[in-house]
Amino acid sequence: MAGKTWAAAATGMALAALLLMGGAVRNPAASQIPDEVLVVGQIAEPKSLDPHAVTATNDFRILMNLYDGLVRFRSGTLEVEPALARSWEVSENGKTYTFHLRDGVAFHDGTPFDAEAVKFNFDRMLDDKHPQHDTGPFPLAFFFSAVERTEAVDPLTVRFHLKEPYAPLLSNLAYPTGLLVSPAAVRAAGKEFGRQPVGTGAYRFAQWESNAKVVLERNADYWDGAPTLQAVIFRPLTDANTRLTELLAGGLDLMVEVPPDAVDLLQKAGGFTLYEQAGPHLWFLILNTREGPFKDPRARRAVNLAIDKQALVTQVLQGTATVADSIVPAAFEWAHDDTLEPYPHDPDRARRLLREAGAENAELTFLVAEGGSGMLAPIPMATAIQADLAKVGLKVNIQTYEWNTYLGLVNQGLAGKADMAQMAWMTNDPDTLPFLTLRTEALPESGGFNSGYYSNPEVDRLLVEARRSTDRNERADLYKRVQRIVREDAPWAFVANWKQNAVATDRVKGFELQPSFLLDLAHVSKSGG
Amino acid sequence: MLSYALRRLAMIVPVLFGISVIVFLIMALIPGDPALAILGSFATPENVADLRRELGLDRSLVEQYGIWLGNLMLGDFGRSYSLNRPVLDEIGDRLGPTLLLAGASLVLCTVLGLAAGVVSAVRQYGWQDKTLTLLVLVGLSTPSFWLGLILVLVFSVQLRWFPVSGMYAIYGGGDLPDLLHHLALPAITLAVVATGVIARLTRSTMLEVLRQDFVRTARAKGLDERTVTYGHALRNALVNIVPVIGIQTGFVLGGAVYIETVFQWPGIGRMLVTAISTRDILLVQGGVLVVAACYVLINLAADLVQHMLDPRIGT
């Protein structure tokens, strides 16, 4: 009797299990991704697919494939080349940029691409009376704050009138914030445009299933040659372990931001290719030059000498970054001073300098973030730096904060709070970082990001001049001079430049990482597995 | 019965109101400024101040809460600023998957828990009982997120029987077998602990009931063992088991938060984790409120079932 009960229960359990495994016995090939579809593992759900409304690299990676800008970064560089503009001229005084547009291009919804469309894009961002200005906010619109007005001269000519000469304009136009949206689509969708994006790019928007996938389809009419792939699918996988297991199980063709620990594992697994690319990123320590031991440049140089940067990038960051040597990341080839050496690791000299500066055995407060955009591994890095500074007699007290709180604190300036703070920036032009963070006029009290209060009239002058110059060689020379002065003054401790990485299965062909940290999939294909 | 149900329903309102106040306060008191979260590292104090004004963050807490509650009464949960879409749309998209996952887990843990408990009780100290007791102990002491990872490594990465994550195949699929295929691992992972709890309770309750007079009477009347076990004993045991299943539902809903993260299941749990980290106050408040409402309703249902099984309870 009871034996029957047992049998009945067991049957019930087996049935329930079978029911759930309904799919297990399906032909596994059925769910295999076909060769003409590429699946990309992303680190998060995009906020929006409106290029003017977002700030995250994660979202930019999708946007670059949906839209084009007037100009773009030439593959493998941070140099600007034509895109939707065939050519351009800059006036003698550097205040007028005239762009000649590509003829016969249309947005994915059929709206013709012309000068009026370009004007619409910038008016929407910059003019708060524009009828579509309420479809924002536009957090990066300040990239174009030098623009006084845009003028549609004729259907294929658009002119930017600037308030003052502003050389970084072209880089900013190549950045995702400069990507161009379809005016008709914005008018129709209003605030919802970010979920129904329309551009001119190599792929057109097909579907966004919240937290599952964003699907882009091949744009057969793409002006720069239609892509080989039929579709690209971006999957938001917030958990790094899940991204990794999906890649190993064949649910992804490509994933970005591979954790250092996983790189080894994938290389052992075989069948994967690791891509690495140093980008325009700098991880540094802001030093408080207004008060405390770091008022003295010798103490600031001592910190640069005391930190073992090589050990940091090889051990803590496991080779996912390189040692930084100056305020301009080496990815800006044309503006970076290759003759500069990073500060060597020299604790003896550091101790000597601290003695001269009267900062022996000083006690320091160090602000540290718990995470954040481009911050790499802030807490392990902070403890390593703390240990290095202890070796030269500096006692460092770490205070950690959640990222947004941290930004609020640091952006108000370090006075009365701390002697040093971590920070990281990713930029699109060598001008951005020093101009926003090192000029006397960029002090926190004037709304700038110069949280360590560095002030050097010579640097101020060079930076303004570099903005006004329309000659690239001249600009490069000015930035090199800034780098040398700033290295000597040491308002920061220069630590690391992040190397972006990605892993793809060996079937993915024609993929390259860009120094801009953007993902261009127009010419990627997949071979049979 | 009806008046009991209505009385219980009326109590839900103050409960949800209390929850809304607590959630609102927690979100207001944890560090991090939503305006900064939206604008990112380039935010100038001026932009932050503008946006705070736009979001109403510059008003007093009482005012902010009042505005939110007023809109809520009109069925407007506000707009999520991290996703730039109405909170209600987002919750609408997410509620189904969470209920499906929690529901599947509940069916699993109820069926398996009851079956295992009854077998254990009927076969007390037999090998079936010993085996099941051991399994239950292992199930109860395994952390579910770890179990989830192990299941993925074995069944998805090594054997490739099941997908690693998500709810539907990324390419093709989208039918019911595809859904079940994706549901299997997260539902099993989520059900393990609750199965153990229910099995244990069923075993002890059944043992108690089987020793009672009315069971002996039933046997003496010559009813067959099956009718005695299931018709009489189990029905009486259920009166005590049902409320625990209700409580387990709460744990299953709570567990869904991190199981959804492990399996990237597109439900409310994962939405809340993301919303908390991006300081998306309106989304967190709306989400927690909806989850709380589900929880309260499920408990109500459990109480009503218990009331039906034994009308003396709760009147």
Coordinates of C-alpha atoms in Angstrom, one line a residue, chain A:
Chain A
M1 CA 0.0 0.0 0.0
A2 CA 2.5 2.5 1.2
G3 CA 4.8 1.3 -1.5
K4 CA 2.2 2.5 -4.0
T5 CA 2.1 5.9 -2.3
W6 CA 5.8 6.2 -2.7
A7 CA 5.6 5.2 -6.4
A8 CA 2.8 7.7 -7.0
A9 CA 4.8 10.5 -5.4
A10 CA 7.9 9.6 -7.3
T11 CA 5.9 9.6 -10.5
G12 CA 4.5 13.0 -9.7
M13 CA 8.0 14.4 -9.1
A14 CA 9.4 12.9 -12.2
L15 CA 6.5 14.4 -14.2
A16 CA 6.9 17.8 -12.8
A17 CA 10.6 17.7 -13.5
L18 CA 10.0 16.5 -17.1
L19 CA 7.4 19.2 -17.7
L20 CA 9.9 21.9 -16.7
M21 CA 12.6 20.3 -18.8
G22 CA 10.3 20.5 -21.8
G23 CA 12.9 22.2 -23.7
A24 CA 15.9 20.2 -22.7
V25 CA 15.4 17.5 -25.3
R26 CA 14.9 20.1 -28.1
N27 CA 17.3 20.1 -30.9
P28 CA 20.1 22.4 -29.6
A29 CA 20.8 23.7 -33.1
A30 CA 17.4 25.3 -33.1
S31 CA 18.6 28.0 -30.7
Q32 CA 22.0 28.4 -32.3
I33 CA 22.7 31.9 -33.5
P34 CA 23.0 32.0 -37.3
D35 CA 26.1 33.3 -39.0
E36 CA 24.6 36.5 -40.2
V37 CA 23.7 37.6 -36.7
L38 CA 26.1 39.0 -34.2
V39 CA 25.3 38.9 -30.5
V40 CA 27.1 41.4 -28.2
G41 CA 27.2 41.2 -24.4
Q42 CA 26.7 44.6 -22.9
I43 CA 27.3 45.6 -19.2
A44 CA 23.9 47.2 -18.7
E45 CA 20.6 48.1 -20.1
P46 CA 20.9 51.2 -22.2
K47 CA 19.3 54.3 -20.7
S48 CA 18.1 55.6 -24.0
L49 CA 19.0 55.4 -27.6
D50 CA 18.8 59.1 -28.1
P51 CA 22.5 60.2 -28.6
H52 CA 21.9 63.6 -27.1
A53 CA 20.4 62.4 -23.9
V54 CA 23.0 59.8 -22.7
T55 CA 26.4 59.9 -21.2
A56 CA 27.4 56.2 -20.8
T57 CA 29.9 54.4 -23.0
N58 CA 27.6 51.4 -22.7
D59 CA 24.9 53.3 -24.6
F60 CA 27.4 54.9 -27.0
R61 CA 28.4 51.4 -28.2
I62 CA 25.0 50.8 -29.6
L63 CA 24.5 54.4 -30.9
M64 CA 27.6 54.4 -33.1
N65 CA 25.9 51.8 -35.2
L66 CA 22.6 53.5 -35.5
Y67 CA 23.7 57.0 -36.3
D68 CA 26.4 59.0 -38.1
G69 CA 27.8 62.4 -37.2
L70 CA 29.1 65.1 -39.6
V71 CA 32.5 63.7 -38.9
R72 CA 33.9 60.6 -37.2
F73 CA 37.2 59.3 -35.8
R74 CA 39.3 57.5 -38.4
S75 CA 39.4 53.8 -37.6
G76 CA 42.2 53.1 -35.1
T77 CA 42.8 56.7 -34.2
L78 CA 41.4 59.8 -32.5
E79 CA 41.8 61.8 -35.7
V80 CA 38.7 63.3 -37.4
E81 CA 37.7 62.3 -40.9
P82 CA 34.6 63.1 -43.0
A83 CA 31.3 61.2 -42.4
L84 CA 28.0 62.9 -43.3
A85 CA 30.0 66.0 -44.1
R86 CA 32.1 65.4 -47.3
S87 CA 34.4 68.3 -46.4
W88 CA 34.6 71.5 -44.3
E89 CA 36.4 74.8 -44.1
V90 CA 37.3 76.8 -41.0
S91 CA 37.4 80.6 -41.3
E92 CA 40.7 82.4 -40.7
N93 CA 39.6 83.7 -37.3
G94 CA 38.4 80.1 -36.2
K95 CA 34.9 81.3 -35.5
T96 CA 33.0 79.9 -38.6
Y97 CA 32.9 76.2 -39.6
T98 CA 31.3 75.5 -43.0
F99 CA 30.3 71.9 -43.7
H100 CA 29.5 70.5 -47.2
L101 CA 27.0 67.6 -46.7
R102 CA 26.9 64.3 -48.5
D103 CA 24.1 64.2 -51.1
G104 CA 21.4 61.6 -51.3
V105 CA 21.6 60.3 -47.7
A106 CA 18.3 59.6 -45.9
F107 CA 17.4 58.8 -42.4
H108 CA 16.0 55.3 -41.8
D109 CA 12.5 56.7 -41.8
G110 CA 13.0 58.2 -45.2
T111 CA 13.5 61.8 -44.0
P112 CA 16.1 63.4 -46.3
F113 CA 19.4 64.3 -44.6
D114 CA 20.1 68.0 -45.2
A115 CA 21.3 71.2 -43.6
E116 CA 17.9 71.8 -42.0
A117 CA 18.2 68.4 -40.3
V118 CA 21.6 69.3 -38.9
K119 CA 20.4 72.7 -37.7
F120 CA 17.4 71.0 -36.0
N121 CA 19.8 68.7 -34.0
F122 CA 21.8 71.5 -32.5
D123 CA 18.9 73.8 -31.9
R124 CA 17.1 71.1 -30.1
M125 CA 20.1 70.7 -27.7
L126 CA 21.2 74.3 -27.3
D127 CA 18.1 76.5 -27.6
D128 CA 15.8 76.2 -24.7
K129 CA 13.0 77.8 -26.7
H130 CA 13.1 75.1 -29.3
P131 CA 9.8 73.1 -29.5
Q132 CA 11.7 69.8 -29.0
H133 CA 14.0 71.1 -26.3
D134 CA 11.8 69.4 -23.7
T135 CA 12.7 66.0 -25.1
G136 CA 15.9 66.2 -23.1
P137 CA 17.7 66.6 -20.7
F138 CA 20.9 67.0 -22.7
P139 CA 23.7 66.4 -20.2
L140 CA 26.6 66.8 -22.7
A141 CA 25.2 69.7 -24.7
F142 CA 28.0 71.9 -23.2
F143 CA 30.3 70.2 -25.7
F144 CA 28.7 72.6 -28.2
S145 CA 28.3 75.6 -25.8
A146 CA 30.7 77.6 -28.0
V147 CA 28.2 77.4 -30.8
E148 CA 26.3 80.7 -31.1
R149 CA 24.0 79.5 -33.9
T150 CA 23.9 77.1 -36.8
E151 CA 22.8 78.2 -40.2
A152 CA 21.4 76.2 -43.2
V153 CA 23.1 78.1 -46.0
D154 CA 21.5 75.8 -48.7
P155 CA 20.3 72.2 -48.5
L156 CA 23.8 70.8 -48.6
T157 CA 25.7 73.5 -46.7
V158 CA 25.5 74.1 -43.0
R159 CA 27.5 76.8 -41.1
F160 CA 28.4 76.8 -37.4
H161 CA 28.9 80.3 -36.0
L162 CA 31.0 80.2 -32.8
K163 CA 31.1 82.8 -30.0
E164 CA 34.8 82.3 -29.9
P165 CA 37.4 80.1 -31.6
Y166 CA 37.0 76.6 -30.3
A167 CA 39.3 74.0 -31.8
P168 CA 37.9 70.9 -30.0
L169 CA 34.6 71.4 -32.0
L170 CA 35.5 68.8 -34.6
S171 CA 36.4 66.1 -32.0
N172 CA 33.1 66.9 -30.2
L173 CA 31.2 66.5 -33.4
A174 CA 32.8 63.0 -33.8
Y175 CA 31.8 62.1 -30.3
P176 CA 28.4 60.3 -29.8
T177 CA 26.8 63.6 -28.6
G178 CA 27.4 64.9 -32.2
L179 CA 25.5 62.0 -33.8
L180 CA 22.5 63.2 -35.8
V181 CA 18.9 62.2 -35.3
S182 CA 15.9 62.3 -37.6
P183 CA 13.9 65.5 -37.0
A184 CA 10.7 64.0 -38.2
A185 CA 11.1 61.1 -35.8
V186 CA 11.8 63.3 -32.8
R187 CA 8.8 65.5 -33.6
A188 CA 6.6 62.3 -33.9
A189 CA 7.9 60.5 -30.8
G190 CA 8.8 63.4 -28.5
K191 CA 10.2 62.1 -25.2
E192 CA 9.8 58.5 -26.4
F193 CA 12.4 59.0 -29.2
G194 CA 15.1 57.3 -27.1
R195 CA 13.1 54.1 -27.4
Q196 CA 12.3 54.4 -31.1
P197 CA 15.6 55.8 -32.5
V198 CA 16.0 56.9 -36.1
G199 CA 19.4 57.7 -37.6
T200 CA 21.4 57.3 -40.8
G201 CA 23.8 54.6 -39.6
A202 CA 24.9 51.2 -40.9
Y203 CA 22.1 49.5 -38.9
R204 CA 18.5 50.5 -38.4
F205 CA 16.6 50.0 -35.2
A206 CA 14.4 46.9 -35.1
Q207 CA 13.4 46.1 -31.6
W208 CA 14.1 46.9 -27.9
E209 CA 12.8 44.3 -25.5
S210 CA 13.4 45.8 -22.1
N211 CA 16.2 44.0 -20.3
A212 CA 16.4 41.3 -22.9
K213 CA 17.8 42.8 -26.1
V214 CA 18.2 45.6 -28.5
V215 CA 18.1 44.4 -32.1
L216 CA 19.5 46.4 -35.0
E217 CA 19.0 45.3 -38.6
R218 CA 21.2 45.9 -41.6
N219 CA 20.7 49.2 -43.4
A220 CA 20.9 48.0 -47.1
D221 CA 21.1 51.6 -48.3
Y222 CA 24.0 52.7 -46.1
W223 CA 26.0 55.4 -47.8
D224 CA 29.3 53.9 -46.7
G225 CA 28.6 50.3 -47.9
A226 CA 26.0 48.1 -46.5
P227 CA 27.2 45.8 -43.6
T228 CA 27.6 42.0 -44.2
L229 CA 25.7 41.1 -41.0
Q230 CA 21.9 40.9 -41.2
A231 CA 21.5 41.9 -37.6
V232 CA 23.3 42.8 -34.4
I233 CA 21.7 42.0 -31.0
F234 CA 22.9 43.7 -27.9
R235 CA 22.2 41.9 -24.7
P236 CA 22.3 43.7 -21.4
L237 CA 24.0 41.3 -18.9
T238 CA 24.7 43.3 -15.8
D239 CA 26.4 40.4 -14.0
A240 CA 30.0 39.8 -15.1
N241 CA 29.7 36.0 -14.3
T242 CA 26.7 35.7 -16.5
R243 CA 28.4 37.5 -19.4
L244 CA 31.2 35.0 -19.1
T245 CA 29.1 31.9 -18.8
E246 CA 27.0 33.1 -21.8
L247 CA 30.1 33.5 -23.8
L248 CA 31.4 30.0 -22.8
A249 CA 27.9 28.5 -23.5
G250 CA 27.7 30.0 -27.0
G251 CA 25.0 32.6 -26.2
L252 CA 27.3 35.5 -27.1
D253 CA 29.7 36.2 -30.0
L254 CA 31.4 39.2 -28.4
M255 CA 31.6 40.7 -24.9
V256 CA 33.1 44.0 -23.7
E257 CA 34.8 44.9 -20.4
V258 CA 36.1 41.5 -19.6
P259 CA 37.1 41.2 -15.9
P260 CA 40.9 40.7 -15.5
D261 CA 40.3 37.4 -13.8
A262 CA 38.3 36.0 -16.7
V263 CA 40.9 36.8 -19.4
D264 CA 43.1 33.8 -18.3
L265 CA 40.1 31.5 -18.1
L266 CA 39.0 32.3 -21.7
Q267 CA 42.5 31.9 -23.0
K268 CA 42.6 28.4 -21.4
A269 CA 39.2 27.5 -22.8
G270 CA 40.4 28.2 -26.4
G271 CA 38.4 29.4 -29.3
F272 CA 38.4 33.0 -28.2
T273 CA 40.3 36.1 -29.2
L274 CA 41.2 38.9 -26.8
Y275 CA 41.2 42.4 -28.1
E276 CA 42.9 45.3 -26.2
Q277 CA 43.2 49.0 -26.9
A278 CA 44.5 51.8 -24.9
G279 CA 42.1 54.7 -24.9
P280 CA 41.8 58.4 -24.0
H281 CA 41.4 57.6 -20.3
L282 CA 43.3 58.8 -17.3
W283 CA 43.1 57.6 -13.7
F284 CA 44.8 60.1 -11.3
L285 CA 44.8 61.5 -7.8
I286 CA 43.8 65.1 -7.4
L287 CA 46.1 66.8 -4.8
N288 CA 44.9 69.6 -2.7
T289 CA 47.3 72.5 -3.6
R290 CA 45.5 75.1 -1.5
E291 CA 46.2 73.7 2.0
G292 CA 48.1 71.1 3.9
P293 CA 51.4 69.4 2.8
F294 CA 50.5 69.5 -0.9
K295 CA 50.7 73.2 -1.1
D296 CA 54.4 72.5 -1.7
P297 CA 55.1 71.1 -5.2
R298 CA 58.0 69.0 -3.8
A299 CA 55.6 67.0 -1.7
R300 CA 53.3 66.5 -4.7
R301 CA 56.3 65.3 -6.8
A302 CA 57.1 63.0 -3.8
V303 CA 53.7 61.3 -4.1
N304 CA 54.3 60.7 -7.8
L305 CA 57.6 59.1 -7.0
A306 CA 56.4 57.1 -4.1
I307 CA 53.6 55.3 -5.9
D308 CA 54.7 52.1 -7.6
K309 CA 52.5 52.5 -10.7
Q310 CA 54.0 49.6 -12.6
A311 CA 53.0 47.3 -9.7
L312 CA 49.6 48.8 -9.7
V313 CA 48.9 48.1 -13.3
T314 CA 50.4 44.7 -13.4
Q315 CA 49.3 43.3 -10.0
V316 CA 46.1 45.2 -9.0
L317 CA 44.8 45.8 -12.5
Q318 CA 46.3 42.6 -13.9
G319 CA 47.6 44.3 -17.0
T320 CA 44.3 46.0 -18.0
A321 CA 46.0 49.4 -17.9
T322 CA 49.3 51.1 -18.7
V323 CA 51.3 53.6 -16.6
A324 CA 50.2 57.2 -17.2
D325 CA 52.9 59.8 -17.9
S326 CA 51.0 63.0 -18.2
I327 CA 47.7 64.8 -18.4
V328 CA 47.3 63.8 -22.1
P329 CA 46.7 60.1 -22.6
A330 CA 49.0 58.5 -25.2
A331 CA 45.9 57.6 -27.3
F332 CA 45.9 61.2 -28.5
E333 CA 49.0 60.4 -30.6
W334 CA 49.2 63.8 -32.3
A335 CA 49.1 65.8 -29.0
H336 CA 50.9 63.5 -26.7
D337 CA 54.5 64.3 -25.8
D338 CA 56.3 61.0 -26.4
T339 CA 59.5 62.3 -24.9
L340 CA 58.0 62.5 -21.4
E341 CA 58.8 59.7 -19.0
P342 CA 56.4 58.7 -16.3
Y343 CA 57.6 59.5 -12.8
P344 CA 59.9 56.6 -11.8
H345 CA 59.2 54.6 -8.7
D346 CA 61.9 56.1 -6.3
P347 CA 61.0 56.0 -2.6
D348 CA 64.4 57.4 -1.5
R349 CA 64.0 60.5 -3.6
A350 CA 60.4 60.8 -2.4
R351 CA 61.5 60.8 1.2
R352 CA 64.2 63.4 0.5
L353 CA 61.6 65.7 -1.2
L354 CA 59.2 65.3 1.7
R355 CA 62.0 66.3 4.1
E356 CA 62.7 69.4 2.0
A357 CA 59.0 70.3 1.9
G358 CA 58.7 69.7 5.7
A359 CA 56.0 67.1 5.1
E360 CA 57.7 64.2 6.8
N361 CA 55.3 61.9 8.6
A362 CA 52.3 64.0 7.5
E363 CA 48.9 62.5 8.0
L364 CA 46.7 62.6 4.9
T365 CA 43.0 62.2 4.2
F366 CA 42.3 60.3 1.0
L367 CA 38.8 60.3 -0.6
V368 CA 38.1 57.0 -2.4
A369 CA 35.1 55.9 -4.5
E370 CA 33.4 52.6 -4.2
G371 CA 33.1 52.3 -8.0
G372 CA 32.1 54.5 -10.8
S373 CA 32.6 55.3 -14.5
G374 CA 36.2 54.6 -15.5
M375 CA 37.3 54.2 -11.9
L376 CA 38.7 50.7 -12.5
A377 CA 39.3 49.1 -9.1
P378 CA 39.2 52.1 -6.8
I379 CA 39.4 50.4 -3.4
P380 CA 42.2 47.9 -4.1
M381 CA 44.1 50.7 -5.9
A382 CA 43.6 53.0 -2.9
T383 CA 44.9 50.5 -0.4
A384 CA 48.0 49.8 -2.7
I385 CA 48.6 53.6 -2.8
Q386 CA 48.2 53.8 0.9
A387 CA 50.8 51.1 1.4
D388 CA 53.2 52.8 -1.0
L389 CA 52.9 56.2 0.8
A390 CA 53.3 54.5 4.2
K391 CA 56.8 53.3 3.0
V392 CA 57.9 57.0 2.6
G393 CA 56.4 57.9 6.0
L394 CA 53.0 59.3 5.0
K395 CA 50.1 58.1 7.1
V396 CA 47.0 57.9 4.8
N397 CA 43.4 57.7 6.1
I398 CA 41.0 56.4 3.5
Q399 CA 37.4 57.6 3.4
T400 CA 35.1 55.7 0.9
Y401 CA 31.9 57.0 -0.6
E402 CA 29.2 55.7 -3.0
W403 CA 30.0 57.0 -6.5
N404 CA 27.4 59.7 -6.9
T405 CA 27.9 61.1 -3.4
Y406 CA 31.6 61.0 -4.1
L407 CA 31.3 63.0 -7.2
G408 CA 29.2 65.6 -5.4
L409 CA 31.9 65.9 -2.7
V410 CA 34.9 66.0 -4.9
N411 CA 33.4 68.4 -7.5
Q412 CA 32.8 71.0 -4.7
G413 CA 36.6 71.0 -4.1
L414 CA 38.9 69.4 -1.5
A415 CA 39.3 72.3 0.8
G416 CA 38.5 71.5 4.4
K417 CA 37.8 67.9 3.4
A418 CA 40.9 66.0 2.1
D419 CA 44.4 66.1 0.8
M420 CA 43.8 63.9 -2.1
A421 CA 41.1 62.2 -4.1
Q422 CA 40.8 59.6 -6.9
M423 CA 39.4 60.6 -10.2
A424 CA 39.1 59.2 -13.7
W425 CA 38.1 60.9 -17.0
M426 CA 37.5 59.6 -20.5
T427 CA 37.6 62.3 -23.1
N428 CA 37.4 62.9 -26.8
D429 CA 39.9 65.7 -27.2
P430 CA 43.2 66.6 -25.4
D431 CA 41.6 69.9 -24.5
T432 CA 38.7 68.7 -22.4
L433 CA 40.4 67.4 -19.3
P434 CA 43.0 70.2 -18.7
F435 CA 40.6 72.9 -19.7
L436 CA 37.9 71.7 -17.3
T437 CA 40.1 70.7 -14.4
L438 CA 43.4 72.7 -14.3
R439 CA 42.6 76.3 -15.2
T440 CA 42.5 79.0 -12.6
E441 CA 39.0 79.9 -14.0
A442 CA 37.8 76.3 -13.5
L443 CA 37.9 76.4 -9.7
P444 CA 34.9 74.8 -8.1
E445 CA 33.6 78.1 -6.8
S446 CA 33.3 79.2 -10.5
G447 CA 31.5 75.9 -11.4
G448 CA 34.5 74.1 -12.8
F449 CA 36.2 70.8 -11.9
N450 CA 39.5 72.1 -10.6
S451 CA 39.0 70.5 -7.2
G452 CA 42.6 70.7 -6.2
Y453 CA 42.9 74.5 -6.9
Y454 CA 45.9 74.3 -9.2
S455 CA 46.7 77.6 -10.7
N456 CA 49.4 78.5 -13.2
P457 CA 49.0 81.5 -15.4
E458 CA 51.2 80.0 -18.1
V459 CA 49.1 76.9 -18.3
D460 CA 45.9 79.0 -18.4
R461 CA 47.3 81.0 -21.3
L462 CA 48.5 77.9 -23.3
L463 CA 45.2 76.2 -22.9
V464 CA 43.2 79.1 -24.2
E465 CA 45.6 79.6 -27.0
A466 CA 45.3 75.9 -28.0
R467 CA 41.6 76.3 -28.2
R468 CA 41.8 79.2 -30.5
S469 CA 44.4 77.8 -32.8
T470 CA 43.0 76.2 -36.0
D471 CA 46.4 74.7 -36.9
R472 CA 46.8 71.2 -35.5
N473 CA 50.5 71.2 -35.3
E474 CA 50.5 74.4 -33.4
R475 CA 47.8 72.9 -31.1
A476 CA 49.9 69.8 -30.6
D477 CA 52.9 71.9 -29.6
L478 CA 50.9 73.9 -27.1
Y479 CA 49.5 70.7 -25.4
K480 CA 53.0 69.3 -25.2
R481 CA 54.2 72.4 -23.4
V482 CA 51.2 72.1 -21.0
Q483 CA 52.2 68.5 -20.4
R484 CA 55.7 69.4 -19.4
I485 CA 54.7 72.2 -17.1
V486 CA 52.0 70.1 -15.4
R487 CA 54.3 67.1 -15.0
E488 CA 56.7 69.4 -13.1
D489 CA 54.1 71.2 -11.0
A490 CA 52.4 67.8 -10.2
P491 CA 49.0 69.1 -9.2
W492 CA 47.9 65.4 -9.6
A493 CA 49.5 62.0 -9.2
F494 CA 49.3 60.5 -12.7
V495 CA 48.6 56.8 -12.3
A496 CA 47.1 54.8 -15.1
N497 CA 45.5 54.7 -18.6
W498 CA 42.9 52.1 -19.0
K499 CA 43.1 49.5 -21.8
Q500 CA 39.7 48.7 -23.0
N501 CA 39.2 45.0 -23.8
A502 CA 36.8 42.7 -25.5
V503 CA 36.6 39.0 -26.2
A504 CA 35.1 37.5 -29.3
T505 CA 34.8 33.9 -30.5
D506 CA 37.2 33.1 -33.2
R507 CA 34.3 33.1 -35.7
V508 CA 34.0 36.9 -35.5
K509 CA 36.0 38.5 -38.3
G510 CA 37.0 42.1 -39.0
F511 CA 36.5 43.3 -35.5
E512 CA 38.7 46.1 -34.1
L513 CA 38.5 48.0 -30.8
Q514 CA 38.7 51.8 -31.3
P515 CA 40.7 54.1 -29.1
S516 CA 37.6 56.2 -28.8
F517 CA 36.1 53.3 -26.7
L518 CA 33.3 53.1 -29.2
L519 CA 32.1 50.0 -31.0
D520 CA 31.9 50.2 -34.8
L521 CA 30.3 47.0 -36.2
A522 CA 29.7 48.1 -39.8
H523 CA 32.4 45.9 -41.2
V524 CA 32.2 42.9 -38.9
S525 CA 31.2 39.5 -40.2
K526 CA 31.0 35.9 -38.8
S527 CA 32.3 32.7 -40.4
G528 CA 30.6 29.4 -40.1
G529 CA 31.3 27.6 -36.8

